[in-house]
Each structure stands twice: as C-alpha cells, then as structure tokens.
Tab-separated table of C-alpha atoms in Angstrom:
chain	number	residue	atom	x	y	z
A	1	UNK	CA	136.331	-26.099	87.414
A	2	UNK	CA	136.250	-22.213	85.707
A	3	UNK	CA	134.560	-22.013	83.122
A	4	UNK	CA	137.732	-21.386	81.101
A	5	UNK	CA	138.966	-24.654	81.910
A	6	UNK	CA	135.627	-25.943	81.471
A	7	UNK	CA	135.189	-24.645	77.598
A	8	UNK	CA	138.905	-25.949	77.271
A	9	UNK	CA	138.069	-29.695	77.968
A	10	UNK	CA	134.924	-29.243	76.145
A	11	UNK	CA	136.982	-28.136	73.095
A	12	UNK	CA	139.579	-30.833	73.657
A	13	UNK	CA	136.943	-33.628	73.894
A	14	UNK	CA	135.334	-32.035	70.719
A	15	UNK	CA	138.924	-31.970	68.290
A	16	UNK	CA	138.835	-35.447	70.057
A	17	UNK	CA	136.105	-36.693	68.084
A	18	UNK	CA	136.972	-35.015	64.924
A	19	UNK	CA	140.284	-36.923	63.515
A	20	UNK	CA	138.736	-40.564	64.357
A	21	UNK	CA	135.180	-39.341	61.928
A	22	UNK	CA	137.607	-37.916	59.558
A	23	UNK	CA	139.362	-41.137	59.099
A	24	UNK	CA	136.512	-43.602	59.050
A	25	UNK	CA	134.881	-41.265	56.656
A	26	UNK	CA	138.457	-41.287	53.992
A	27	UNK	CA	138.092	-45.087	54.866
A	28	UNK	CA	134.556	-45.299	53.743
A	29	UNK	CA	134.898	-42.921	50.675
A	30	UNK	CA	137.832	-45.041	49.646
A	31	UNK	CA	135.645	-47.588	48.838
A	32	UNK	CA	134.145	-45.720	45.936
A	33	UNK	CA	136.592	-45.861	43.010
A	34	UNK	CA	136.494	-42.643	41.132
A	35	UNK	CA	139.354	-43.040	38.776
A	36	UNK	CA	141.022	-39.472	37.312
A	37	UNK	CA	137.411	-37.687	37.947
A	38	UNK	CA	134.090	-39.365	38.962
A	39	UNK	CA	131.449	-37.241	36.897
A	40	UNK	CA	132.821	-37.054	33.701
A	41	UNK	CA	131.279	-35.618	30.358
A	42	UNK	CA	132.129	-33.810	27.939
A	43	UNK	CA	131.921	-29.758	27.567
A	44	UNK	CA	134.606	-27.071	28.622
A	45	UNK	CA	138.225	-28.202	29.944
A	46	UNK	CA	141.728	-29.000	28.898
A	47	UNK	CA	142.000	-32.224	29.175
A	48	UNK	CA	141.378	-34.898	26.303
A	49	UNK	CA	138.478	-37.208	26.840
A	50	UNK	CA	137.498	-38.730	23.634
A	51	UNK	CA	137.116	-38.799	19.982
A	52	UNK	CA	134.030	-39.047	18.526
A	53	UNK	CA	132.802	-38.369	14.457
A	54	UNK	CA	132.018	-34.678	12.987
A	55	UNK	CA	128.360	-34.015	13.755
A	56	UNK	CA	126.180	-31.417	12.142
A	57	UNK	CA	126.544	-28.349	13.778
A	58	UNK	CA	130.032	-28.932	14.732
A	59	UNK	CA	132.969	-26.172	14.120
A	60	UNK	CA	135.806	-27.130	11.206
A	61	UNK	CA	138.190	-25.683	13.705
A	62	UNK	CA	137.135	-28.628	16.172
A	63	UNK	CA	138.343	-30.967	14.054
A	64	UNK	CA	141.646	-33.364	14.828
A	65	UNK	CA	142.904	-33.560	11.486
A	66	UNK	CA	145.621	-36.127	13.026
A	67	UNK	CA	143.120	-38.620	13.773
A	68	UNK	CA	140.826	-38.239	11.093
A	69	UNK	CA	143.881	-38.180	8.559
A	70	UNK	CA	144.301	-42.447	9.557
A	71	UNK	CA	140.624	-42.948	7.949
A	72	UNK	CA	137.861	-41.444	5.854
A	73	UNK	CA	136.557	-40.085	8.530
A	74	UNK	CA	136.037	-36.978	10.320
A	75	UNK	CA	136.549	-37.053	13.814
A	76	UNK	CA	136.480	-34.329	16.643
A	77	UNK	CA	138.143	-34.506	19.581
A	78	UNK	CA	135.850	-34.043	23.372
A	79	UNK	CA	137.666	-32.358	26.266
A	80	UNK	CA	136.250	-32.901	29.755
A	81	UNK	CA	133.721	-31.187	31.093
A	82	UNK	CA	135.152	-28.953	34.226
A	83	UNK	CA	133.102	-26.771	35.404
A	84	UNK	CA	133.199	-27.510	39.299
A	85	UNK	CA	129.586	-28.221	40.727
A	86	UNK	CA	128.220	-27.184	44.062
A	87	UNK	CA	126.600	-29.194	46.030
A	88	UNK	CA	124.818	-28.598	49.184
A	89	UNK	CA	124.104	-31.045	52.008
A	90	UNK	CA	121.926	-31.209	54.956
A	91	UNK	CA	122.490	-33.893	58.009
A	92	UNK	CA	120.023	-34.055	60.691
A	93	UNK	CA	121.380	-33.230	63.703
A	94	UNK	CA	118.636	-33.097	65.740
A	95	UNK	CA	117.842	-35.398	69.122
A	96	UNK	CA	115.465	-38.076	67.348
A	97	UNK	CA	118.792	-39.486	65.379
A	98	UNK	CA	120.481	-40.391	68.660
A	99	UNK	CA	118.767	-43.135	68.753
A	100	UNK	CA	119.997	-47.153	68.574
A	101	UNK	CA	117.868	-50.055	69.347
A	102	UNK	CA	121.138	-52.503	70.188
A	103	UNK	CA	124.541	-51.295	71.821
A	104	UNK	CA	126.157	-53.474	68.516
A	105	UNK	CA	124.202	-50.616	66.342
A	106	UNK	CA	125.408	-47.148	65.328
A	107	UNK	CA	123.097	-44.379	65.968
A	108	UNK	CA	121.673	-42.659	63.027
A	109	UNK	CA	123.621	-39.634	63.778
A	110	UNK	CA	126.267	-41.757	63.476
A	111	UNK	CA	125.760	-42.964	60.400
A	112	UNK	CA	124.532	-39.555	58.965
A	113	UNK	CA	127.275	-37.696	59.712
A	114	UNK	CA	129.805	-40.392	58.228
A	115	UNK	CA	127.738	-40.632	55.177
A	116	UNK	CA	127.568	-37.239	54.691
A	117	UNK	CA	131.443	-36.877	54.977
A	118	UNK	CA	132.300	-39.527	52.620
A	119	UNK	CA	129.858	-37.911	50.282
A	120	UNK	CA	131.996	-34.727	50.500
A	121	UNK	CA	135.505	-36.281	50.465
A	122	UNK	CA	134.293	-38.078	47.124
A	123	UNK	CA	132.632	-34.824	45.362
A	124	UNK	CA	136.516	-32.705	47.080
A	125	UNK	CA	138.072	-35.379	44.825
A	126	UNK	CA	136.112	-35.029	42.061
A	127	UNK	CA	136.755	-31.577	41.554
A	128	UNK	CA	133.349	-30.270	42.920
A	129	UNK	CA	132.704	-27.732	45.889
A	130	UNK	CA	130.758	-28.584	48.996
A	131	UNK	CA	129.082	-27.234	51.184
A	132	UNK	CA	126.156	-26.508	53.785
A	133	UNK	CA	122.276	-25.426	52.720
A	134	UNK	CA	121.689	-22.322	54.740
A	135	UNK	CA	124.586	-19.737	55.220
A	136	UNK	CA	126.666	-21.266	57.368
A	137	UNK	CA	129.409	-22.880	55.104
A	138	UNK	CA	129.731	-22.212	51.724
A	139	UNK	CA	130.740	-24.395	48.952
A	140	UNK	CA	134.191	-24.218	48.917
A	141	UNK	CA	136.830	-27.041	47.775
A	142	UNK	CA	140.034	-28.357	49.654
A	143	UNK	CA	140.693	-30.258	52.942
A	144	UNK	CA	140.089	-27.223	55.149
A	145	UNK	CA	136.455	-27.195	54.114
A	146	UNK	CA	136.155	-31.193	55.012
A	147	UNK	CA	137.479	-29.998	58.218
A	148	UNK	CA	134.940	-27.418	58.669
A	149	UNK	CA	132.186	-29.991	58.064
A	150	UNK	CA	133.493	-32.639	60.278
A	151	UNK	CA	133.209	-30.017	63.103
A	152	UNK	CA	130.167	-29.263	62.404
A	153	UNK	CA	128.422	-32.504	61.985
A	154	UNK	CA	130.081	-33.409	65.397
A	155	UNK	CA	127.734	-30.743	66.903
A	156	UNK	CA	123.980	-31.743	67.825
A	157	UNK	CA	121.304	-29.796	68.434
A	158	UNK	CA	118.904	-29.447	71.172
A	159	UNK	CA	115.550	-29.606	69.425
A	160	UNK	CA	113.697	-33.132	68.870
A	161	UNK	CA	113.010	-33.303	64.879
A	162	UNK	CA	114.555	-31.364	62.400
A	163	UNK	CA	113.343	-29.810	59.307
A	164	UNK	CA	115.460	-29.228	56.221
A	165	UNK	CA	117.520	-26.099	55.631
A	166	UNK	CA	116.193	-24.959	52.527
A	167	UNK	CA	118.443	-21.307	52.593
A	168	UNK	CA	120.691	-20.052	50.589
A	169	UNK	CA	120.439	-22.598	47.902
A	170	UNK	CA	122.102	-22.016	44.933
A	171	UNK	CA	120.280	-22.103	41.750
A	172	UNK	CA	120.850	-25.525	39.308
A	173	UNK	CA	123.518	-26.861	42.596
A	174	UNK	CA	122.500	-30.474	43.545
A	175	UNK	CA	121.550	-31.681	47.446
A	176	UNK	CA	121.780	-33.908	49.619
A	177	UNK	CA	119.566	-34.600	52.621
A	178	UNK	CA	120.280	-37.087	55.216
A	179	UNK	CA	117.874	-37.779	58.023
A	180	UNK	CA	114.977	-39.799	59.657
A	181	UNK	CA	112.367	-37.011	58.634
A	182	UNK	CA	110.389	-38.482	61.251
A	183	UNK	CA	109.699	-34.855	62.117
A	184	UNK	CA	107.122	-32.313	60.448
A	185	UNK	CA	106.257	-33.278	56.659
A	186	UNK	CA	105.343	-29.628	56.132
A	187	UNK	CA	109.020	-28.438	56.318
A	188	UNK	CA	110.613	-31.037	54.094
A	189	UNK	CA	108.030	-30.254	51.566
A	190	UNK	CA	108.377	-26.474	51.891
A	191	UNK	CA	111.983	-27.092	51.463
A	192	UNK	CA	112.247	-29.428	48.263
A	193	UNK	CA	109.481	-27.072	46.555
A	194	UNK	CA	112.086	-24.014	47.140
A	195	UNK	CA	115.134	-25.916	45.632
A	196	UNK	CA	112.739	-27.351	42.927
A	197	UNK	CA	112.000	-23.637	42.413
A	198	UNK	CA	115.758	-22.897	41.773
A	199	UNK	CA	116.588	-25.743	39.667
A	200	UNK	CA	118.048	-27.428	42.549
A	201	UNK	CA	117.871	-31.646	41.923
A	202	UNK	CA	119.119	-33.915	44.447
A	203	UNK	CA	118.712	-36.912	46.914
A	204	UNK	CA	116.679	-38.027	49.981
A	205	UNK	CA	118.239	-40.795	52.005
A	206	UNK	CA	115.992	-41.541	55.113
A	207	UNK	CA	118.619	-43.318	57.795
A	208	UNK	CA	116.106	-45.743	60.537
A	209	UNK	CA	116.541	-48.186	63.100
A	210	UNK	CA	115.518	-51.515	62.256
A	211	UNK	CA	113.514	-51.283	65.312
A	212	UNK	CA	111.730	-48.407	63.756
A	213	UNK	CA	110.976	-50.243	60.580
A	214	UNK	CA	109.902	-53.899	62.162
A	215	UNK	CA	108.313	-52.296	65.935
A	216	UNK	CA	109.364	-55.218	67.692
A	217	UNK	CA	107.768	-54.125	71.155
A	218	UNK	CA	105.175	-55.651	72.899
A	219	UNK	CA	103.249	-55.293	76.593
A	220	UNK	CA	103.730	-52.731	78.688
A	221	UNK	CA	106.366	-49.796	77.360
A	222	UNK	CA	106.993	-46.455	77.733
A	223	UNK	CA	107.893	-44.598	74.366
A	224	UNK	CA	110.456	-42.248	75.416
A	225	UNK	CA	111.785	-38.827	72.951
A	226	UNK	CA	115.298	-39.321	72.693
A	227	UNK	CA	115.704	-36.051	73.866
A	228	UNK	CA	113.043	-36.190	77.024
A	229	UNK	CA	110.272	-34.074	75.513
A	230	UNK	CA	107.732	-36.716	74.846
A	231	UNK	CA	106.376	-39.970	76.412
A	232	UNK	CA	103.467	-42.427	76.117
A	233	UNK	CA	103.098	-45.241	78.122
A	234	UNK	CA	101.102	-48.361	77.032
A	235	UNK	CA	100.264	-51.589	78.776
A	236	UNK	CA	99.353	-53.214	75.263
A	237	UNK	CA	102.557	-51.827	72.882
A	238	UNK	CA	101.879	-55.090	70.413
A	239	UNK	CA	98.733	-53.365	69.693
A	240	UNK	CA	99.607	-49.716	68.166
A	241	UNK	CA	101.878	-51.749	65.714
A	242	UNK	CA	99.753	-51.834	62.812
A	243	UNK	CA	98.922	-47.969	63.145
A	244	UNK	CA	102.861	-47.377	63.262
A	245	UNK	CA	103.694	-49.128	60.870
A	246	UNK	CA	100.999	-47.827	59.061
A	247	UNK	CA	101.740	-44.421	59.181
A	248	UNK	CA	105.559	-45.362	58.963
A	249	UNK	CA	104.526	-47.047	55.243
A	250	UNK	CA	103.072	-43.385	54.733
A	251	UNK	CA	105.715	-41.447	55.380
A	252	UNK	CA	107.928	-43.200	52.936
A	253	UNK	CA	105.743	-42.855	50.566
A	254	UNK	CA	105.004	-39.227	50.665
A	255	UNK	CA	109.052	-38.777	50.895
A	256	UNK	CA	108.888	-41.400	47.646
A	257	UNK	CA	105.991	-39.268	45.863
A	258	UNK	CA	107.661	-35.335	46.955
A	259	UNK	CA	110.947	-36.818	45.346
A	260	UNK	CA	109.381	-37.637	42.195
A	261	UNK	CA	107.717	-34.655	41.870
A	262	UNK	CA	110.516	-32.358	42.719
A	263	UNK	CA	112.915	-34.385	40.292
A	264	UNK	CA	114.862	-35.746	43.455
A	265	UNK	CA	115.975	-39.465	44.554
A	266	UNK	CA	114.662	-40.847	47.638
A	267	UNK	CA	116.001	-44.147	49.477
A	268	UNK	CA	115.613	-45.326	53.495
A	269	UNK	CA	118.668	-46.952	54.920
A	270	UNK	CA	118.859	-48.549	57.806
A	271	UNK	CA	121.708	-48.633	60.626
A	272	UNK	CA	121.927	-52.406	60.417
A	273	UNK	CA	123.277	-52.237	56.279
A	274	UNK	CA	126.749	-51.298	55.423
A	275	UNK	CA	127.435	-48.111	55.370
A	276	UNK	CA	129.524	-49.032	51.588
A	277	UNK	CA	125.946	-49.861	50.570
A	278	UNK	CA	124.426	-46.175	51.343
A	279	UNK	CA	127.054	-44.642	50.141
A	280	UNK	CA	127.760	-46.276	46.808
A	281	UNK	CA	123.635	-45.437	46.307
A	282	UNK	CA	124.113	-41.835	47.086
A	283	UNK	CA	126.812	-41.679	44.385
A	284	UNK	CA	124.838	-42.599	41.957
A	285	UNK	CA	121.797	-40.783	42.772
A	286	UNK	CA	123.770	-37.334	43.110
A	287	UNK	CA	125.408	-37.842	39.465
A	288	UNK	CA	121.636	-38.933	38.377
A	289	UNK	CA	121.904	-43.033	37.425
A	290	UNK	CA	119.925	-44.074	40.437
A	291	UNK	CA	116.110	-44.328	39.962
C-alpha cells in the first residue's frame, strides 16, 4: 500500500470513530436536564429572570412600576446573567488510560474522552465556550468546535503518563481535568498553582480501574506499562498490595488536599460506575455546588 492510500484508510478509520463518540456523548449529555440555560443568575442580559424587592443601592430606573403598582411594594425586575464563560478542559490521552482489567469494561480513555464531550455538549448548550488548555483549540461555541474536540480526543499519544496542560489559560475561565494522574505529581501541581495564579477554579475527576483501586493480583505476575516501557515481575504479587494501595490512598489524597488549596473539586471515578453518575458530578462541580 502507498503511503497515500495508507494515510487515506488511516483517515477513514479515524472519521470512523468520530460520529459513533459524538452520538454516545449527545446520548450521555442528554441525560442532564438543563432547561432554557443551565447556569443561571442574575447580572447582564435581555431576558427576564425574576422579580425580587428594591434593595439599598438599587437604581429608581430599575424599578417595574407594573409589578410593584399590584402591592405596596417595590419590586425590581433581574435579567439573566449572559456573559458566556470559557472553560478549558484537559483529557489524558496518554498510554496508561488504555487500560481495562475485564473485556465487559471500558478503558479509561474511553470513558475520558466521552465524559469530556458530554461536558462540552452541555456547557455548547448552555451558552458557554469550550475549549482546550494549551493553544491548540480555543474556546469557541457551536457544533463545529464539538467536532474539533471529538477529533482530537480520538487521538492518543505515545508517551506513558501525562501531565496537565497548564498553557494558555485564561484568567477567571473554569477547568476541567480528566485523567488517572497516575503519572508525575510535580506537573499536576505545577499546573493547578498556575491556573490558581490566574483565577482559574475548576475540577479534578481521577477515572481508575477497579482493578487499580482493589489490586486483586496474587502469585507470580508481570506488571506490564500499557504502552511497553515498564515491567516488574514478581513471584509473590499478593505481597506489594499493601504498599500499592498504600501509596494509591496517597495519591488521592494529595489530588484531595492540591484541590482544596487551589479552590478546585476533586473526585475518582471508576470505569465500573455509570458514566450518568460522573457526569451529573462534574456538572455540579464546574457551576460550584459540589463539595
């Protein structure tokens, strides 16, 4: 085969992939009921929102006199707040979440990538622009840009862990990180304390195997890098479960503690929950109600 031909069927088998993520991800974001706009409040905008009563400080010339003429009260009327929001989202891409324990099991790149899609089909509909951290996709609103992100979180890359991309962040935009962050602690701290820097708030979710979070292996096993770089072999696996899960317990905490500090969520999903589940969390914890 040329190698015309051969980046022709590579191309093909990518578009492939593309309508199929697209679709489950509409399916899963259609879950999440977001009535006329999903982050509400009040501020600048056209459209009505509520009434509420004159406050000090408020403006004459802000009040309805209709609906204040049916009482003896004062009332002023809100319009929604409509200022479009950016937000920014990392998904791991790297070798370490093609991993699945069972063949009934997604892999966390899997379930990443869908999650992070849903996540940007719900903030599109919402009124708010998405996009990448880094340079590589701005936020921009409108189906070509959830196109643009479906392609590229149908890419992987070569490299074993994956650090967050912590470029190009817009000050005061919100976040979203989605990975194992089984990888160097250094760069997801270095990354948080830049958006911290710029006012930048937003959410952790650490996607695992359940096989990563119970270590159900015993006697002789070879621990294999999804992507080849790294082995151990041990005739006694049963007994390095305490240290992994150990050091497992202390990774979620430091993500826990960095979060806190940084004014950022953190949860750790696993491949065996719903995906509705996830999803539903991040929505909350991106408009600021989870905890």
């Amino acid at each position: 085969m040329t190698p015309e031909l051969a980046l022709r069927a590579r191309a093909e088998a990518e578009a492939a992939r593309l309508p199929p993520l697209l679709a489950r991800a509409e399916k899963l974001a259609g879950t999440v009921l977001l009535g006329d706009h999903g982050r509400r409040r009040a501020g600048l905008g056209d459209d009505f929102w509520q009434y509420r009563p004159l406050m000090p400080g408020d403006s004459y010339r802000s009040i309805d006199w209709r609906r204040s003429a049916r009482g003896d009260s004062q009332f002023v009327k809100d319009r929604e707040w409509q200022i479009a929001q950016s937000v920014l989202l990392w998904v791991d891409r790297a070798a370490s979440m093609r991993f699945a324990s069972e063949e009934k099991l997604p892999q966390k790149a899997d379930r990443a990538r869908l999650l992070g899609l849903a996540v940007a089909i719900l903030l599109n509909r919402g009124g708010e622009r998405v996009g990448l951290t880094g340079f590589t996709l701005p936020p921009r609103r409108g189906s070509e840009q959830l196109l643009r992100l479906a392609e590229y979180f149908s890419d992987e890359d070569a490299e074993e862990y994956a650090a967050p991309e912590a470029r190009g962040m817009i000050p005061h935009a919100r976040a979203v990180f989605i990975s194992d962050f089984m990888g160097d602690f250094e760069g997801v701290e270095a990354a948080l304390t830049k958006a911290a820097d710029r006012g930048v708030r937003g959410v952790l979710l650490q996607v695992l195997d359940p096989a990563e979070e119970a270590f159900p292996y015993r006697g002789r096993t070879i621990f294999q890098s999804v992507g080849g770089a790294m082995a151990h072999e041990t005739l006694k696996a049963n007994d390095l479960r305490d240290r992994y899960l150990e050091r497992l317990a202390e990774r979620k905490d430091r993500l826990s503690h960095l979060a806190r500090l940084t004014g950022w969520h953190y949860e750790c999903h696993h491949t065996s929950s719903t995906a509705q589940s996830a999803l539903l969390w991040l929505w909350r914890a991106i408009d600021g109600g989870a905890a």
